[in-house]
Structures are given as structure tokens and as C-alpha cells.
Coordinates of C-alpha atoms and ligand atoms in Angstrom, one line a residue:
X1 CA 24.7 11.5 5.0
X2 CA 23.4 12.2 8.5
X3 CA 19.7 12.4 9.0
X4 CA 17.4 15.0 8.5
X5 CA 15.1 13.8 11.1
X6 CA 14.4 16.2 14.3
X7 CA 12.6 13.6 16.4
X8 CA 8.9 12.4 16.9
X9 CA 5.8 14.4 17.4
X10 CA 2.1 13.9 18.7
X11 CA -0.1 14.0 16.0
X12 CA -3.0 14.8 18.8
X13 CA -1.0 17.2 21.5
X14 CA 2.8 18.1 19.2
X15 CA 4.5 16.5 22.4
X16 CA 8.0 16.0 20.8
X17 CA 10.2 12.8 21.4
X18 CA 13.3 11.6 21.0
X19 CA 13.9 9.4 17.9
X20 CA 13.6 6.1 19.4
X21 CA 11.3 3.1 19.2
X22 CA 7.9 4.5 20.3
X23 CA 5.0 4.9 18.9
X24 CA 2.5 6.2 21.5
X25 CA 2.3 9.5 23.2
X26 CA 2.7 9.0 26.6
X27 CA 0.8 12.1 27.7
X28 CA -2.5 11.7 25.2
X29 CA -2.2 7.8 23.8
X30 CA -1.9 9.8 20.4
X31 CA 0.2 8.4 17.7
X32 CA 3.4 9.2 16.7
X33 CA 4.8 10.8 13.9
X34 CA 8.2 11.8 12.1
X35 CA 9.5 15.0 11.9
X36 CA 11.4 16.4 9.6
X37 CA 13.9 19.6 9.5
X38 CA 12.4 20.8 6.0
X39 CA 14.5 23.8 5.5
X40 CA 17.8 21.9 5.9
X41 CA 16.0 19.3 3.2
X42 CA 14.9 22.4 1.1
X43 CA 18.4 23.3 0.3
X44 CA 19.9 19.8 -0.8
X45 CA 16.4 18.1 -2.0
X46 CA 16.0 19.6 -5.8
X47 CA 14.7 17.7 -9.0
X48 CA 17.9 17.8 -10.6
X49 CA 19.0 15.7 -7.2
X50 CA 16.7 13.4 -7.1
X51 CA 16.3 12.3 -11.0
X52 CA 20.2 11.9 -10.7
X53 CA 19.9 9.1 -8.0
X54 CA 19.1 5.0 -8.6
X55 CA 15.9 3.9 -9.8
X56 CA 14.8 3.0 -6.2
X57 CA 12.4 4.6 -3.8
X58 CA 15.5 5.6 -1.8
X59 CA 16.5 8.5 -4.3
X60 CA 13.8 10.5 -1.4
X61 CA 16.3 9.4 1.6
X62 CA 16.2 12.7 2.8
X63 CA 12.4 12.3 3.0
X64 CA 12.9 8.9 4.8
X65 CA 13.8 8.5 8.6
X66 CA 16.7 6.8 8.5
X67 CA 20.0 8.0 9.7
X68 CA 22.7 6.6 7.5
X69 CA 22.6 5.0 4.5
X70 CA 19.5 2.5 3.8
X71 CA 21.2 -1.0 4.3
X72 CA 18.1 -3.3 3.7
X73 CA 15.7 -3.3 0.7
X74 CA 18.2 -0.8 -1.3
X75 CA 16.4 -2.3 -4.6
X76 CA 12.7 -1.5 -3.3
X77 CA 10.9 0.7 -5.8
X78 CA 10.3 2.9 -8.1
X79 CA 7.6 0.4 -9.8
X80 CA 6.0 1.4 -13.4
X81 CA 3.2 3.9 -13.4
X82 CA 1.4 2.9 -16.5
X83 CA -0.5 5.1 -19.0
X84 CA -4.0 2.9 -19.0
X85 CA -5.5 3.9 -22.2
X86 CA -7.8 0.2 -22.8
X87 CA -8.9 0.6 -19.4
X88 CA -9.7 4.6 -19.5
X89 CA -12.3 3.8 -22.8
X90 CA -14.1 1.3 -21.2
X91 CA -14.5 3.2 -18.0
X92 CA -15.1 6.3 -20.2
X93 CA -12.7 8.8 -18.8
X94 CA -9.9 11.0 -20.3
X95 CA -6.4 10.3 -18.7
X96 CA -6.3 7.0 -16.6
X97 CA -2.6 5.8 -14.9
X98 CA -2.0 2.8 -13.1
X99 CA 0.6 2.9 -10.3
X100 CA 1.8 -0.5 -10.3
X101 CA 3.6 -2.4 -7.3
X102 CA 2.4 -5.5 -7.5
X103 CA 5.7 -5.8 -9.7
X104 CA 7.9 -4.0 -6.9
X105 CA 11.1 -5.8 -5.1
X106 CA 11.3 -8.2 -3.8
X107 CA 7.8 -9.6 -2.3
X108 CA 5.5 -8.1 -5.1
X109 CA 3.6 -5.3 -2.9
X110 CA 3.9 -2.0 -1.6
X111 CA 4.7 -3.4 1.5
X112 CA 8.4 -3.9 0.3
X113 CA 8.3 -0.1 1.0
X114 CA 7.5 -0.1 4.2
X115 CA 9.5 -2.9 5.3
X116 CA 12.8 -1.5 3.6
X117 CA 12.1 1.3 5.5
X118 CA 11.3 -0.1 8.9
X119 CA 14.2 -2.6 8.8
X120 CA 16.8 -0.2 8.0
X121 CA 15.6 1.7 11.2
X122 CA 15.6 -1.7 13.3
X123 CA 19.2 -1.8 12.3
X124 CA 19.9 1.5 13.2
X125 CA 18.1 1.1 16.6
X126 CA 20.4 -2.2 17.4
X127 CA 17.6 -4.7 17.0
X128 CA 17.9 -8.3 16.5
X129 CA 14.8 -9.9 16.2
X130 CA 12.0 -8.4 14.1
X131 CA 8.4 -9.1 13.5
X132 CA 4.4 -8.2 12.3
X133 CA 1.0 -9.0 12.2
X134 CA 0.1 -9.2 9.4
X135 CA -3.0 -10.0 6.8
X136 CA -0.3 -11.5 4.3
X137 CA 1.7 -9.1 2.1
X138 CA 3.7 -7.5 5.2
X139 CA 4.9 -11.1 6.8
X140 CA 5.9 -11.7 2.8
X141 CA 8.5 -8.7 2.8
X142 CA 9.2 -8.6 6.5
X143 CA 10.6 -12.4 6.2
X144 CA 12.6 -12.1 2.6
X145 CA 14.3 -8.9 3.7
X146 CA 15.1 -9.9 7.3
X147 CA 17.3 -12.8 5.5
X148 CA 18.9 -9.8 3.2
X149 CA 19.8 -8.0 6.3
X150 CA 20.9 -11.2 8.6
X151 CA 17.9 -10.6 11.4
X152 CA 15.8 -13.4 13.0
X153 CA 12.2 -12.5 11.7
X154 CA 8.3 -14.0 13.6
X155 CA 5.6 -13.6 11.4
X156 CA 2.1 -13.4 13.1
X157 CA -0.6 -13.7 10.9
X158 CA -4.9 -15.0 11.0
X159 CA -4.8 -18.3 10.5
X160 CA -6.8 -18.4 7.5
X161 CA -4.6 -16.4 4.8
X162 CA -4.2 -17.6 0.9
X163 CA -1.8 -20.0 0.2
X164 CA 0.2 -18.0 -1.8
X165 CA 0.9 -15.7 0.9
X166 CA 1.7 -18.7 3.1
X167 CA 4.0 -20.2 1.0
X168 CA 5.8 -16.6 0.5
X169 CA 6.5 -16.3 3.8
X170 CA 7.6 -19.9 4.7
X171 CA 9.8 -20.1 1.7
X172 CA 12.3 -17.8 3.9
X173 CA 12.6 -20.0 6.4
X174 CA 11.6 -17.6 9.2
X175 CA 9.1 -18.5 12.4
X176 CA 5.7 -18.4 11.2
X177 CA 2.9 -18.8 14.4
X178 CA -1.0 -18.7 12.8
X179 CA -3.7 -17.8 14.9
X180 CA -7.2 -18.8 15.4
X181 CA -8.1 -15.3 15.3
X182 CA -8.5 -12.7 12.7
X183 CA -5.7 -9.8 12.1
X184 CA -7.1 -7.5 14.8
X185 CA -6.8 -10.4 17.3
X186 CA -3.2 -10.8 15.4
X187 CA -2.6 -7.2 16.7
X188 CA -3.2 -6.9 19.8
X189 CA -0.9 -10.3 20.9
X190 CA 1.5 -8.4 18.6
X191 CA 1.5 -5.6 20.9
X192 CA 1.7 -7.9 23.9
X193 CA 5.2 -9.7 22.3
X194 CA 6.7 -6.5 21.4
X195 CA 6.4 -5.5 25.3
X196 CA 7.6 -9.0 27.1
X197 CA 10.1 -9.8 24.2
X198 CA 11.3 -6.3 23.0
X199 CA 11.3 -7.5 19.5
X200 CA 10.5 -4.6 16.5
X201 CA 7.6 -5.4 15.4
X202 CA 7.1 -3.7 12.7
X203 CA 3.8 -2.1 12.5
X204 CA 3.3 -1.6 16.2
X205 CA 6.3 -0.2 18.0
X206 CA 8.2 0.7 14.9
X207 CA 5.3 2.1 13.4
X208 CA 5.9 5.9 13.2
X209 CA 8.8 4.9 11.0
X210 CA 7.4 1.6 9.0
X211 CA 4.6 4.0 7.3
X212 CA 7.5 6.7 6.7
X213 CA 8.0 4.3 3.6
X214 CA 4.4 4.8 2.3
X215 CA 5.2 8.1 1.3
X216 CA 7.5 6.8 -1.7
X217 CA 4.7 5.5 -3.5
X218 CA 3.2 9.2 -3.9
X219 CA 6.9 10.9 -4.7
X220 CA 6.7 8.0 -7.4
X221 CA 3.6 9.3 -8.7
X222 CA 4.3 12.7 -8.8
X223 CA 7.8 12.7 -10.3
X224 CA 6.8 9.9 -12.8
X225 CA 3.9 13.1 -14.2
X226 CA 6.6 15.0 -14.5
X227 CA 6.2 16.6 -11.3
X228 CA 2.7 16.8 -11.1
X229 CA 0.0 15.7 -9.0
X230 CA -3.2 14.1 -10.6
X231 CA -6.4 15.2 -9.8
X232 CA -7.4 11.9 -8.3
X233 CA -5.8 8.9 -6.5
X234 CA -7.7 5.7 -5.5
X235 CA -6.0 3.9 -2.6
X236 CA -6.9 0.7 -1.3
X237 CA -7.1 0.8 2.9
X238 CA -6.3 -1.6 5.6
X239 CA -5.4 0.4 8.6
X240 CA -5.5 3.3 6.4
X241 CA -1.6 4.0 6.9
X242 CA -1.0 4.0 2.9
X243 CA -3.6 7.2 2.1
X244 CA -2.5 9.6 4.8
X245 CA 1.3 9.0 3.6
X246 CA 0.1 9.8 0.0
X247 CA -1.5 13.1 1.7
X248 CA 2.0 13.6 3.6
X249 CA 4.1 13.1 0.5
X250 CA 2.2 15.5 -1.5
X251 CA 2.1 17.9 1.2
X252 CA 5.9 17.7 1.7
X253 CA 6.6 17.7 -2.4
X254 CA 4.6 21.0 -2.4
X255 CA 6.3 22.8 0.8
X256 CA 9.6 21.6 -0.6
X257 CA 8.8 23.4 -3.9
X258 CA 9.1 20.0 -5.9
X259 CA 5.4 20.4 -7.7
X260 CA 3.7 23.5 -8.0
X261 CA 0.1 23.0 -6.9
X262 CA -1.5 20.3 -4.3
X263 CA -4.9 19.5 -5.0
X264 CA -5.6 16.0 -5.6
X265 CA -8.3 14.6 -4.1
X266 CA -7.8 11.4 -2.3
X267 CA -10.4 8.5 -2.7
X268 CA -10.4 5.3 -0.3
X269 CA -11.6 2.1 -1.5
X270 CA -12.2 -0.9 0.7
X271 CA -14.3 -4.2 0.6
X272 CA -17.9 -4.1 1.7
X273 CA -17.2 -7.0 4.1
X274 CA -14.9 -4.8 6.2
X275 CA -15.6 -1.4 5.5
X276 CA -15.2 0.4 8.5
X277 CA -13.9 3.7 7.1
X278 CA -15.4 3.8 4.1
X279 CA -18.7 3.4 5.8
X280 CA -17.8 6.7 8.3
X281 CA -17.1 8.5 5.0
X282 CA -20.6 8.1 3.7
X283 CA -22.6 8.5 7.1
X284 CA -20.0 11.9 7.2
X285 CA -18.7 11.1 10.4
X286 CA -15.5 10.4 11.7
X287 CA -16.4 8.0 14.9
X288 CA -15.0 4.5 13.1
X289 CA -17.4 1.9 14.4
X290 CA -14.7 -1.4 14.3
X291 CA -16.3 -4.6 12.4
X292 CA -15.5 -8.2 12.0
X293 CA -14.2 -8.4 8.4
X294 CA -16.0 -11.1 6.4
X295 CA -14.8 -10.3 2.7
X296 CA -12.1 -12.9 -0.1
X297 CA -9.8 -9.5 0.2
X298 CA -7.8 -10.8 3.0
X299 CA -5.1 -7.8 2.4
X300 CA -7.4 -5.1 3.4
X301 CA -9.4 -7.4 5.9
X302 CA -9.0 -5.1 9.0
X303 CA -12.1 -4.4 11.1
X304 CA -10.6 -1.9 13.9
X305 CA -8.2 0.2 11.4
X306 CA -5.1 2.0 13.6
X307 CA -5.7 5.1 11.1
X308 CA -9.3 5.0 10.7
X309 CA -9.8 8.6 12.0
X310 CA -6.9 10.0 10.5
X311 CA -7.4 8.2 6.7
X312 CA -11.4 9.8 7.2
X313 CA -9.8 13.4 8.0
X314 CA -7.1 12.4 4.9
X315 CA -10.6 11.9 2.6
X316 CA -12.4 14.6 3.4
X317 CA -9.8 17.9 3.3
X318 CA -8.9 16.8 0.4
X319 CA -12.2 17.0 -1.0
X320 CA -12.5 13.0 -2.2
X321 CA -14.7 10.2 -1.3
X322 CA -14.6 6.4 -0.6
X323 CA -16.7 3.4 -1.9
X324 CA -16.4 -0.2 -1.2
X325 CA -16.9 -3.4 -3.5
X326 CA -18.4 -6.5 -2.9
X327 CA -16.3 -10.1 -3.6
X328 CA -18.4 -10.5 -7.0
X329 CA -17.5 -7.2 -7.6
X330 CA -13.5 -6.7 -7.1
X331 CA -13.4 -10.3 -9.0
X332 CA -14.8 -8.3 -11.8
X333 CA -12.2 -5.3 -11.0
X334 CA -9.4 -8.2 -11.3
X335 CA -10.3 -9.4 -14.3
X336 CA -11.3 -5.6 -15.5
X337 CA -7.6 -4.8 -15.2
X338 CA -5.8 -7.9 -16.6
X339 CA -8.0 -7.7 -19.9
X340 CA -7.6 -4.4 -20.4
X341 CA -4.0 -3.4 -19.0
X342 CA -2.3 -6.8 -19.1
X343 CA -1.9 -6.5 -15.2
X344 CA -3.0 -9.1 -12.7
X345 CA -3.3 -7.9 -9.1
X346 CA -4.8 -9.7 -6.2
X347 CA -8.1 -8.6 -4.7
X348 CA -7.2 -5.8 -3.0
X349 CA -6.7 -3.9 -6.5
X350 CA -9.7 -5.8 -7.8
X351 CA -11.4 -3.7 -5.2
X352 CA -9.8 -0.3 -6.0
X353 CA -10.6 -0.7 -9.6
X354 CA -14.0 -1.9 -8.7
X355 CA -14.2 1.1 -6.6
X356 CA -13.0 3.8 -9.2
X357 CA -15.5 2.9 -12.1
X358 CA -18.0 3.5 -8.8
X359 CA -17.1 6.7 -8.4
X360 CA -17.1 7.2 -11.9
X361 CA -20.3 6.4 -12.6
X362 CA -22.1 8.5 -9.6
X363 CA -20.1 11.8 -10.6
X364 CA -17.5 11.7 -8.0
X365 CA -14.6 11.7 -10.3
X366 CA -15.3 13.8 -13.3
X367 CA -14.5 11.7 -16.4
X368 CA -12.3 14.6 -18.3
X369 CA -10.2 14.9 -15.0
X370 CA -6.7 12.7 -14.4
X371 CA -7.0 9.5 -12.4
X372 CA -4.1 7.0 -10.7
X373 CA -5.3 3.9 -9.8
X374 CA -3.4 2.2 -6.6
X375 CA -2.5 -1.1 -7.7
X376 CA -0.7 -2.6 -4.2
X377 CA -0.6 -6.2 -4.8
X378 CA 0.1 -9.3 -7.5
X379 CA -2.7 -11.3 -8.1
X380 CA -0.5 -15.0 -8.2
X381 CA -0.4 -14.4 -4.2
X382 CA -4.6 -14.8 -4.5
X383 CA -5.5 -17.7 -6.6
X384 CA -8.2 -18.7 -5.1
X385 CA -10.4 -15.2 -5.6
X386 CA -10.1 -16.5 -9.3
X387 CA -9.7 -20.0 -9.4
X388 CA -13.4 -20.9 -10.4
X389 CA -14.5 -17.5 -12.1
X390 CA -12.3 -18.4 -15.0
X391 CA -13.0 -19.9 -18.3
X392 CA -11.8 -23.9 -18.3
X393 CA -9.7 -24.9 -20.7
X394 CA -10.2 -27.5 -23.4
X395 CA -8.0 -30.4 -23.1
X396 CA -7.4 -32.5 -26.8
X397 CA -4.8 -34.9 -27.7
X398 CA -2.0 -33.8 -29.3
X399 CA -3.6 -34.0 -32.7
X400 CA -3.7 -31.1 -35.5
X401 CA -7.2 -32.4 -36.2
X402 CA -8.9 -31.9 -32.9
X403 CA -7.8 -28.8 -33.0
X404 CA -9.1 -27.9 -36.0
X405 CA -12.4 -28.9 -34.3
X406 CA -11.9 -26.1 -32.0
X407 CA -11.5 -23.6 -34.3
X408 CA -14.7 -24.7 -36.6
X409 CA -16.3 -24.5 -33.3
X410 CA -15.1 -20.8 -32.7
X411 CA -15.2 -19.8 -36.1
X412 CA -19.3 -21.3 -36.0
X413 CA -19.9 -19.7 -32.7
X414 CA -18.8 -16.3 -34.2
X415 CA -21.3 -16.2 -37.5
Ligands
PLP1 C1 -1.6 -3.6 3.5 C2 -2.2 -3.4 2.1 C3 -3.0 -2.3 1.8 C4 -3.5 -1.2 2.8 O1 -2.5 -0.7 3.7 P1 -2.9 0.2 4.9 O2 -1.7 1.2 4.9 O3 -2.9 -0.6 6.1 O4 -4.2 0.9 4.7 C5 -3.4 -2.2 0.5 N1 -3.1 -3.1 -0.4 C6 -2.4 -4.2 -0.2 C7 -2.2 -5.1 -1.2 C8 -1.9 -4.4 1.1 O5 -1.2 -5.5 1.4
ZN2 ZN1 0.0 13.6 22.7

């Protein structure tokens, strides 16, 4: 297979550019973007192709800018999207799906997507070394598949970050630096290694490409309702990469002739205590005043979002709105899933479903209208959001009768 790729493109000016490892325009500072030769992908990109292929998000390569065949991640993907009937009756609505990666391959979030993705262009590009800031799911996959495809990997993240996404990073044995800092300090030194060591950091200078890999989780979607679109997605947003690539992959699904109509509206959802977009949204501007995140979902803890305009833009042509969710609250949306679905994400789904029985209740999202709930992340990577709002356990001896005293105890409390 050769690529179907044309080059990169201003989003800002449409200055075109070689494909190569930029990511800025060096006319406008606008970002960069992928561009695609659609007709050439119109005549080999059908249905019949594409349900044919591996269970993997790479059965959309032609969609994807890589050149050859993808030769890291090949197993990312093509996670469940669940039919969430418990959860649609207690939120009172009609036709409720979860799209689930916190069980995708092999680091548990949608960021194996991206990483896959991004890594597979590193290759292609010659690179040795790659990297990331990140706020703890992106160092996860960058580190486990940089050992899968045999490159040294540096993972910069805030000092601060859950355990559980400490330890799955370490685990891989790549470098790790923390810094006193939060992630948009992270960035920026990011941006200052990528220039003095020429590393591929990921999400800065292999950007354009990295969020290329978003677009998979909306193909999912869509082919997994039978080549459909719902009427409403909920997406969780950090830099606000992930919603615009849902916009892009519905857009590109429609022009390819893959779904017949387009007209989902798409819903942000971040935490109050770093809620720069979401806050633009409901002032209805799209000037993104940067904060200093103070919220227990660390995932989506970015204060000066990269794609704050463009996920704003994303919101509002598509006709949806954004909400945000305090920690007591997404706790609840965690706890909301798993006793209703079975499904325990970390706190950046607790704030999406927190977020979606928001909009719910003021009217935003009709309740006879189809929903997909963005579920990015596994809640075992973010014990502690939990860890003292559960139940404790009793503890007996191993005795038949001490049990039978908690059962006269339940059976009392019941009558
Ligand atoms: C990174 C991340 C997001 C948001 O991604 P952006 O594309 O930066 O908006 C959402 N959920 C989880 C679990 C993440 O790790
Ligand atoms: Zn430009």
C-alpha cells in the first residue's frame, strides 16, 4: 500500500507542506493539518473493504497518515461500543451506547490510538528517540509501544500524577523525568527538547499526525451503528484534539459516502477545576481564557488547551454544547457507570457521564434522541478518586457463623 496522504495544510491560511515533521505554519503560527487525496480513497475505501479487514482501528489505514504498513500498535482498537440499557433508565433517555476504550490495547485508553499512530510515522520519518508531555495516559502508551517497536522513549509528565499511571509508565523501563510544574509547564520544556534534541515528541512536533489516530474512535462508532451516526456524542477534553477528530471522521465518512447523513451534535465535557473551553462555550465566545487546573481529573487537567479555539468552533457548528462537573460530581459519574453498566473508568469518564445526565436534565440532549457516551480511560489507573468514597468491607474470621450474623444483619436492615 502507498499512502494516500498529499501533504500538510494550514488550518488558518491552507499553506500546503511537505509531509514531514512540522507542525506549525511558518507563515501564520497556524497549526497543521493532514491532507488527504479523497477521491483516490473514494474508489478503494467501501464497507465491504473495510468490514473485511482485522478487528483493529487500522482496517481505516487509508484514512490514517501513514505511508506503508502500520508497524507499531497493529492490535490497537476497535474497543466494544456497548448498548447501555441500566444506565439509559436511570438517566431517563431512549437509546444510550457506551464507547468503551478504557479496555483498548495495550495501555487501557484511547491514547493507544494515537500513539500507534504517531509511532508508526516516527518510524517512517527515521526517528530514534521519541517522547510526550503528558497528564498520564499518553506517557502510558508512548512507553509500552516504544518497546514493541525497539525505540528509546522520555516521558515528561507534572509531578503530581496517580500512581497507577506512574507505575504504568515505569513498568517499561523507559526515562521518566517529573516536573515541579503542571502539564502546561510540561509542554512548553517539551517543545524546548524537541528543538535542542530533535526527538519526536509526540504531541508537539508530531502532532498533525499523533491526533490523525483520534479519528478511529468516531469510524468505530459509526460502523459499529451500522453505519450510522448518533445524534449525540459526549467527549471528554484535554487539549480538545479528541472532539475535532470525531468532527473530522464524521465529516470524512460522509464525503466518502460511508454514512448517509452527518448531523450529530458534539457535546464537550470537562472538569470544573479546569474548564477553559467549556467555560467559552457558555459565555458564547471563542477567546479561551487559559487557567490553572485544580480538579482529581488529572487526564483532562490542561489549563491552556492547544485546540481550545478549534474544539469551541467543533461545538458550536455542530449545534451541541459543553458542561463541566465538579470532583464530588464525576466520583458520582464513576460510580454511576460501574453500577449500572459493569464498567469502571477513571475520572475523566466520571466527568463525561457526569456531564451527559447535565445536559439531560437542562434539555440539551432530548431524552428520545441517540446518545454515545466517550468512555477514554480505565478507572484501576485512578484509585485514589475512589479509594475513600467506597463502602468498607466487613472483615470476620473464617467462621460460617459470623457470617450468618451479617446476613441477620442485612436481612434486619431490609424489613
Ligand atoms: C487525553 C485524554 C482525553 C482528552 O484528550 P484531548 O484530545 O487532549 O482533548 C480524554 N480522556 C482521557 C482519558 C485522556 O487521557
Ligand atoms: Zn498558515
Amino acid at each position: 500500500m502507498m499512502g494516500f496522504v498529499k501533504g500538510l495544510k494550514c488550518r488558518e491560511c491552507g499553506k500546503a507542506y511537505p509531509k514531514e515533521p512540522l507542525h506549525v505554519c511558518s507563515f501564520c503560527f497556524g497549526p497543521l493539518e493532514v491532507d488527504y487525496d479523497y477521491d483516490k480513497i473514494k474508489k478503494v475505501l467501501t464497507r465491504k473493504v473495510i468490514e473485511s479487514r482485522g478487528k483493529t482501528m487500522w482496517r481505516y489505514r487509508e484514512l490514517l497518515p501513514i505511508d506503508g504498513e502500520p508497524t507499531v500498535g497493529a492490535q490497537v482498537g476497535f474497543t466494544p461500543l456497548i448498548k447501555a440499557n441500566n444506565l439509559a433508565k436511570v438517566l431517563g433517555v431512549e437509546e444510550l451506547y457506551v464507547k468503551n476504550d478504557s479496555v483498548n490495547y495495550p495501555t487501557f485508553s484511547f491514547k493507544d490510538r494515537v500513539v500507534s499512530t504517531a509511532l508508526t510515522k516516527a518510524k517512517e520519518f527515521g526517528y530514534k528517540t521519541v517522547g510526550c508531555a503528558t497528564t498520564g495516559n499518553l506517557g502510558n502508551a508512548v512507553a509500552a509501544q516504544a518497546v514493541q517497536a525497539g525505540l528509546e522513549s522520555y516521558i515528561i509528565m507534572p509531578a503530581d500524577l496517580e500512581q497507577g499511571k506512574i507505575i504504568g509508565t515505569l513498568i517499561y523501563g523507559t526515562n521518566v523525568i517529573k516536573i515541579k510544574g503542571n502539564y502546561d509547564n510540561v509542554n512548553k520544556l517539551c517543545s524546548e527538547i524537541a528543538d535542542k534534541y530533535g526527538w519526536a515528541i509526540v504531541n508537539v512536533n508530531l502532532r498533525p499526525y499523533y491526533g490523525e489516530g483520534s479519528k478511529t474512535y468516531g469510524y468505530e462508532i459509526m460502523e459499529q451503528l451500522g453505519w450510522k451516526v448518533p445524534r449525540h456524542i459526549i467527549v471528554p477534553m484535554a487539549g480538545g484534539s479528541l472532539i475535532t477528530k470525531i468532527e473530522k471522521s464524521i465529516k470524512e465518512f460522509a464525503k466518502l459516502g460511508l454514512i448517509d447523513t452527518a448531523d450529530t451534535k458534539l457535546h464537550g465535557a470537562q472538569a470544573t477545576g479546569s474548564s477553559p473551553i467549556t467555560t467559552a462555550v457558555k459565555a458564547e465566545t471563542d477567546i479561551i481564557k487559559p487557567v490553572k487546573p485544580k480538579t482529581i481529573a488529572q487526564s483532562i487537567a490542561i489549563g491552556n488547551p492547544a485546540d481550545g479555539f478549534y474544539s469551541v468552533k467543533t461545538i458550536n457548528v455542530s449545534g451541541g454544547w459543553a458542561e463541566d462537573a465538579t470532583d464530588d460530581e464525576l466520583v458520582e459519574g464513576i460510580k454511576l457507570l460501574a453500577r449500572t453498566e459493569g464498567i469502571f473508568t477513571e475520572t475523566a469518564g466520571g466527568v463525561t457521564v457526569a456531564v451527559t445526565k447535565k445536559l439531560i436534565e437542562q434539555g440539551k440532549i432530548p431524552r428520545n434522541e441517540s446518545i454515545v457516551i466517550s468512555v477514554t480511560g480505565n478507572g484501576l489507573k485512578t484509585q485514589e478518586a475512589v479509594l475513600n468514597k467506597l463502602e468498607i468491607p466487613k472483615i470476620i474470621n473464617p467462621s460460617l457463623a459470623e457470617f450468618d450474623a451479617i446476613m441477620e444483619e442485612k436481612m434486619s436492615a431490609v424489613h
